[in-house]
């Protein structure tokens, strides 16, 4: 079974099974930002990269921290920061968690440039004070020529972001691709489906992810 995980270098999760190969379709780079962290009681990280390029961990010890999914939660945990995340990654599930937040105070959303605004829009709609900071950028690779054949030979391809799929469709996808496509959230599934393709959902953090993929093919 030849499985490709398209996560970027900062967001890829090490899988114990050697059949899953990480081939990032974009790279990330930190950018400068300014924020008075003391203004905020609630901090939201929208991705692992948002945590990886954040520089204010020492100021988060007494904050109420949320993360978009388990991978971001695990990364923050390694930095000594406890956070709450939905069982299924994605904006819709995170909004459900935020609706139950009983702690008052302002919200800060940490994200990447051109990242999603769904959480910000939701909080604004509930009359919460919210600000956003962008702490990283995403860049396409200079060329995809050297990795195309890897995708043509794949049995399954995992997409942890819509951006990765967009690049895949623009730079790699052709009739040579025979792999089953998987998304890790409803939003990603819906996005791939909008291209008239038929993806399946996969629990990215399942211990038997390889077996789950085999059962779906």
CSV table of C-alpha atoms in Angstrom, one decimal:
chain,number,residue,atom,x,y,z
A,1,UNK,CA,0.0,0.0,0.0
A,2,UNK,CA,1.5,3.3,-1.2
A,3,UNK,CA,0.0,6.2,0.8
A,4,UNK,CA,1.1,9.9,0.5
A,5,UNK,CA,0.5,12.5,3.2
A,6,UNK,CA,0.6,16.0,1.7
A,7,UNK,CA,1.1,17.8,4.9
A,8,UNK,CA,3.7,20.6,5.0
A,9,UNK,CA,7.0,20.0,6.9
A,10,UNK,CA,5.7,21.8,10.0
A,11,UNK,CA,2.4,20.1,10.1
A,12,UNK,CA,3.2,16.5,9.1
A,13,UNK,CA,2.6,13.8,11.7
A,14,UNK,CA,5.1,11.0,12.0
A,15,UNK,CA,3.3,7.7,11.3
A,16,UNK,CA,4.8,4.5,12.6
A,17,UNK,CA,3.8,2.6,9.5
A,18,UNK,CA,6.4,2.9,6.7
A,19,UNK,CA,3.7,2.8,4.0
A,20,UNK,CA,2.8,6.5,4.6
A,21,UNK,CA,5.2,8.8,2.9
A,22,UNK,CA,5.2,12.6,3.5
A,23,UNK,CA,5.5,14.7,0.4
A,24,UNK,CA,4.7,18.4,1.1
A,25,UNK,CA,3.2,20.4,-1.7
A,26,UNK,CA,4.1,23.8,-0.2
A,27,UNK,CA,6.5,25.3,2.3
A,28,UNK,CA,5.9,27.7,5.1
A,29,UNK,CA,7.9,30.7,6.4
A,30,UNK,CA,7.5,32.8,9.5
A,31,UNK,CA,6.6,36.5,9.1
A,32,UNK,CA,6.9,39.4,11.6
A,33,UNK,CA,3.9,40.4,13.7
A,34,UNK,CA,3.2,42.7,16.6
A,35,UNK,CA,0.6,42.1,19.3
A,36,UNK,CA,-0.1,43.0,22.9
A,37,UNK,CA,-0.9,39.5,24.1
A,38,UNK,CA,-2.0,40.8,27.5
A,39,UNK,CA,-5.2,42.2,26.0
A,40,UNK,CA,-6.5,38.7,25.4
A,41,UNK,CA,-7.8,36.0,27.6
A,42,UNK,CA,-8.7,33.5,24.8
A,43,UNK,CA,-6.1,32.4,22.2
A,44,UNK,CA,-7.0,30.3,19.2
A,45,UNK,CA,-4.4,28.6,17.0
A,46,UNK,CA,-5.7,27.6,13.5
A,47,UNK,CA,-2.9,25.3,12.5
A,48,UNK,CA,0.4,23.7,13.6
A,49,UNK,CA,2.2,26.3,11.6
A,50,UNK,CA,0.4,29.1,13.5
A,51,UNK,CA,1.9,27.6,16.7
A,52,UNK,CA,5.3,26.9,15.2
A,53,UNK,CA,5.8,30.5,14.2
A,54,UNK,CA,4.3,32.0,17.3
A,55,UNK,CA,6.8,33.7,19.7
A,56,UNK,CA,4.8,34.4,22.8
A,57,UNK,CA,4.5,31.1,24.5
A,58,UNK,CA,5.7,32.4,27.9
A,59,UNK,CA,2.6,34.7,27.9
A,60,UNK,CA,0.2,31.9,27.4
A,61,UNK,CA,0.6,30.1,30.8
A,62,UNK,CA,-2.6,31.6,32.2
A,63,UNK,CA,-4.6,31.9,29.0
A,64,UNK,CA,-7.6,29.9,27.7
A,65,UNK,CA,-6.1,28.3,24.6
A,66,UNK,CA,-8.0,26.6,21.8
A,67,UNK,CA,-6.5,24.7,18.8
A,68,UNK,CA,-8.1,23.7,15.5
A,69,UNK,CA,-7.2,20.0,15.8
A,70,UNK,CA,-5.3,17.4,17.6
A,71,UNK,CA,-2.0,17.9,15.7
A,72,UNK,CA,-2.0,21.6,16.8
A,73,UNK,CA,-2.9,20.6,20.3
A,74,UNK,CA,0.0,18.1,20.4
A,75,UNK,CA,2.4,20.7,19.2
A,76,UNK,CA,1.3,23.2,21.8
A,77,UNK,CA,1.6,20.5,24.5
A,78,UNK,CA,5.2,20.0,23.6
A,79,UNK,CA,5.7,23.7,24.3
A,80,UNK,CA,4.1,23.3,27.7
A,81,UNK,CA,0.8,24.8,26.6
A,82,UNK,CA,-2.5,23.1,27.3
A,83,UNK,CA,-5.3,23.6,24.8
A,84,UNK,CA,-8.7,22.4,24.0
A,85,UNK,CA,-9.5,21.1,20.5
A,86,UNK,CA,-12.5,19.5,18.8
A,87,UNK,CA,-12.5,15.7,18.3
A,88,UNK,CA,-12.8,16.3,14.5
A,89,UNK,CA,-10.5,19.0,13.1
A,90,UNK,CA,-12.2,21.9,11.4
A,91,UNK,CA,-13.9,25.3,11.9
A,92,UNK,CA,-17.4,23.9,12.3
A,93,UNK,CA,-16.4,21.7,15.3
A,94,UNK,CA,-14.3,24.4,16.8
A,95,UNK,CA,-17.2,26.8,16.7
A,96,UNK,CA,-19.2,24.4,18.7
A,97,UNK,CA,-16.5,24.3,21.3
A,98,UNK,CA,-16.3,28.1,21.4
A,99,UNK,CA,-20.0,28.4,21.9
A,100,UNK,CA,-19.6,26.5,25.2
A,101,UNK,CA,-16.7,28.7,26.4
A,102,UNK,CA,-17.8,30.1,29.7
A,103,UNK,CA,-14.7,32.2,30.2
A,104,UNK,CA,-15.1,35.9,29.3
A,105,UNK,CA,-12.6,38.1,27.7
A,106,UNK,CA,-11.2,39.0,24.3
A,107,UNK,CA,-10.1,36.6,21.6
A,108,UNK,CA,-6.9,36.5,19.6
A,109,UNK,CA,-6.7,34.2,16.5
A,110,UNK,CA,-3.2,33.1,15.4
A,111,UNK,CA,-3.2,32.1,11.8
A,112,UNK,CA,-1.3,32.2,8.5
A,113,UNK,CA,-1.5,34.9,5.8
A,114,UNK,CA,-4.7,34.4,3.7
A,115,UNK,CA,-5.9,31.9,6.2
A,116,UNK,CA,-9.5,31.2,7.0
A,117,UNK,CA,-11.7,33.8,8.6
A,118,UNK,CA,-14.6,31.5,9.6
A,119,UNK,CA,-13.7,31.6,13.3
A,120,UNK,CA,-13.2,35.3,13.3
A,121,UNK,CA,-16.6,35.9,11.6
A,122,UNK,CA,-18.3,33.5,14.0
A,123,UNK,CA,-16.9,35.3,17.1
A,124,UNK,CA,-17.8,38.7,15.6
A,125,UNK,CA,-21.4,37.4,15.0
A,126,UNK,CA,-21.7,36.6,18.7
A,127,UNK,CA,-20.5,40.1,19.6
A,128,UNK,CA,-17.1,39.0,20.9
A,129,UNK,CA,-14.1,41.2,20.6
A,130,UNK,CA,-11.6,39.4,18.4
A,131,UNK,CA,-8.3,40.3,16.6
A,132,UNK,CA,-6.2,38.2,14.2
A,133,UNK,CA,-2.4,38.0,13.7
A,134,UNK,CA,-0.7,36.4,10.7
A,135,UNK,CA,2.6,34.8,11.7
A,136,UNK,CA,3.5,32.8,8.6
A,137,UNK,CA,3.1,32.6,4.8
A,138,UNK,CA,2.7,29.6,2.6
A,139,UNK,CA,4.6,29.2,-0.7
A,140,UNK,CA,4.3,26.9,-3.6
A,141,UNK,CA,7.4,24.9,-4.5
A,142,UNK,CA,9.5,26.1,-7.4
A,143,UNK,CA,8.7,22.9,-9.4
A,144,UNK,CA,6.6,19.8,-9.1
A,145,UNK,CA,8.3,17.9,-11.9
A,146,UNK,CA,10.3,15.6,-9.6
A,147,UNK,CA,7.4,14.5,-7.5
A,148,UNK,CA,4.6,13.9,-10.0
A,149,UNK,CA,5.5,10.2,-10.5
A,150,UNK,CA,5.2,9.6,-6.8
A,151,UNK,CA,1.5,10.6,-7.0
A,152,UNK,CA,0.9,8.6,-10.1
A,153,UNK,CA,2.1,5.5,-8.3
A,154,UNK,CA,0.1,6.2,-5.1
A,155,UNK,CA,-2.8,4.1,-3.9
A,156,UNK,CA,-4.1,6.8,-1.5
A,157,UNK,CA,-3.4,10.5,-1.0
A,158,UNK,CA,-4.2,12.4,2.2
A,159,UNK,CA,-5.0,16.1,2.2
A,160,UNK,CA,-4.9,17.9,5.5
A,161,UNK,CA,-5.7,21.3,3.9
A,162,UNK,CA,-7.6,22.7,0.9
A,163,UNK,CA,-4.5,24.6,-0.1
A,164,UNK,CA,-2.6,21.3,-0.6
A,165,UNK,CA,-5.4,19.9,-2.7
A,166,UNK,CA,-5.6,23.1,-4.8
A,167,UNK,CA,-1.9,22.8,-5.6
A,168,UNK,CA,-2.2,19.1,-6.3
A,169,UNK,CA,-5.1,19.7,-8.8
A,170,UNK,CA,-3.3,22.5,-10.5
A,171,UNK,CA,0.2,21.1,-10.7
A,172,UNK,CA,-0.1,17.3,-10.5
A,173,UNK,CA,-3.5,15.9,-11.2
A,174,UNK,CA,-4.2,14.0,-14.4
A,175,UNK,CA,-5.7,10.8,-15.7
A,176,UNK,CA,-2.5,9.1,-14.5
A,177,UNK,CA,-3.6,9.6,-10.9
A,178,UNK,CA,-5.4,6.4,-9.8
A,179,UNK,CA,-5.2,7.0,-6.0
A,180,UNK,CA,-8.1,7.3,-3.7
A,181,UNK,CA,-8.3,10.8,-2.2
A,182,UNK,CA,-8.8,11.5,1.5
A,183,UNK,CA,-9.6,14.6,3.5
A,184,UNK,CA,-9.3,15.1,7.2
A,185,UNK,CA,-12.3,17.4,7.7
A,186,UNK,CA,-15.7,18.1,6.3
A,187,UNK,CA,-14.5,21.3,4.8
A,188,UNK,CA,-11.7,19.6,2.9
A,189,UNK,CA,-14.0,16.8,1.7
A,190,UNK,CA,-16.5,19.4,0.4
A,191,UNK,CA,-13.7,21.3,-1.3
A,192,UNK,CA,-12.3,18.3,-3.1
A,193,UNK,CA,-15.9,17.3,-4.0
A,194,UNK,CA,-16.4,20.7,-5.7
A,195,UNK,CA,-13.9,19.5,-8.3
A,196,UNK,CA,-16.2,16.6,-9.2
A,197,UNK,CA,-14.0,14.1,-7.4
A,198,UNK,CA,-15.1,11.6,-4.8
A,199,UNK,CA,-13.0,11.8,-1.6
A,200,UNK,CA,-13.4,10.0,1.7
A,201,UNK,CA,-13.0,11.2,5.2
A,202,UNK,CA,-10.1,9.8,7.2
A,203,UNK,CA,-9.3,10.2,10.9
A,204,UNK,CA,-5.8,11.6,10.6
A,205,UNK,CA,-5.0,10.6,14.2
A,206,UNK,CA,-6.3,7.1,14.2
A,207,UNK,CA,-3.7,4.5,15.3
A,208,UNK,CA,-4.9,2.2,12.5
A,209,UNK,CA,-5.0,4.9,9.7
A,210,UNK,CA,-3.4,2.5,7.2
A,211,UNK,CA,-6.0,-0.2,7.9
A,212,UNK,CA,-8.8,2.4,7.6
A,213,UNK,CA,-7.5,3.5,4.2
A,214,UNK,CA,-7.2,-0.1,3.0
A,215,UNK,CA,-10.8,-0.7,4.0
A,216,UNK,CA,-11.9,2.3,2.0
A,217,UNK,CA,-10.1,1.4,-1.2
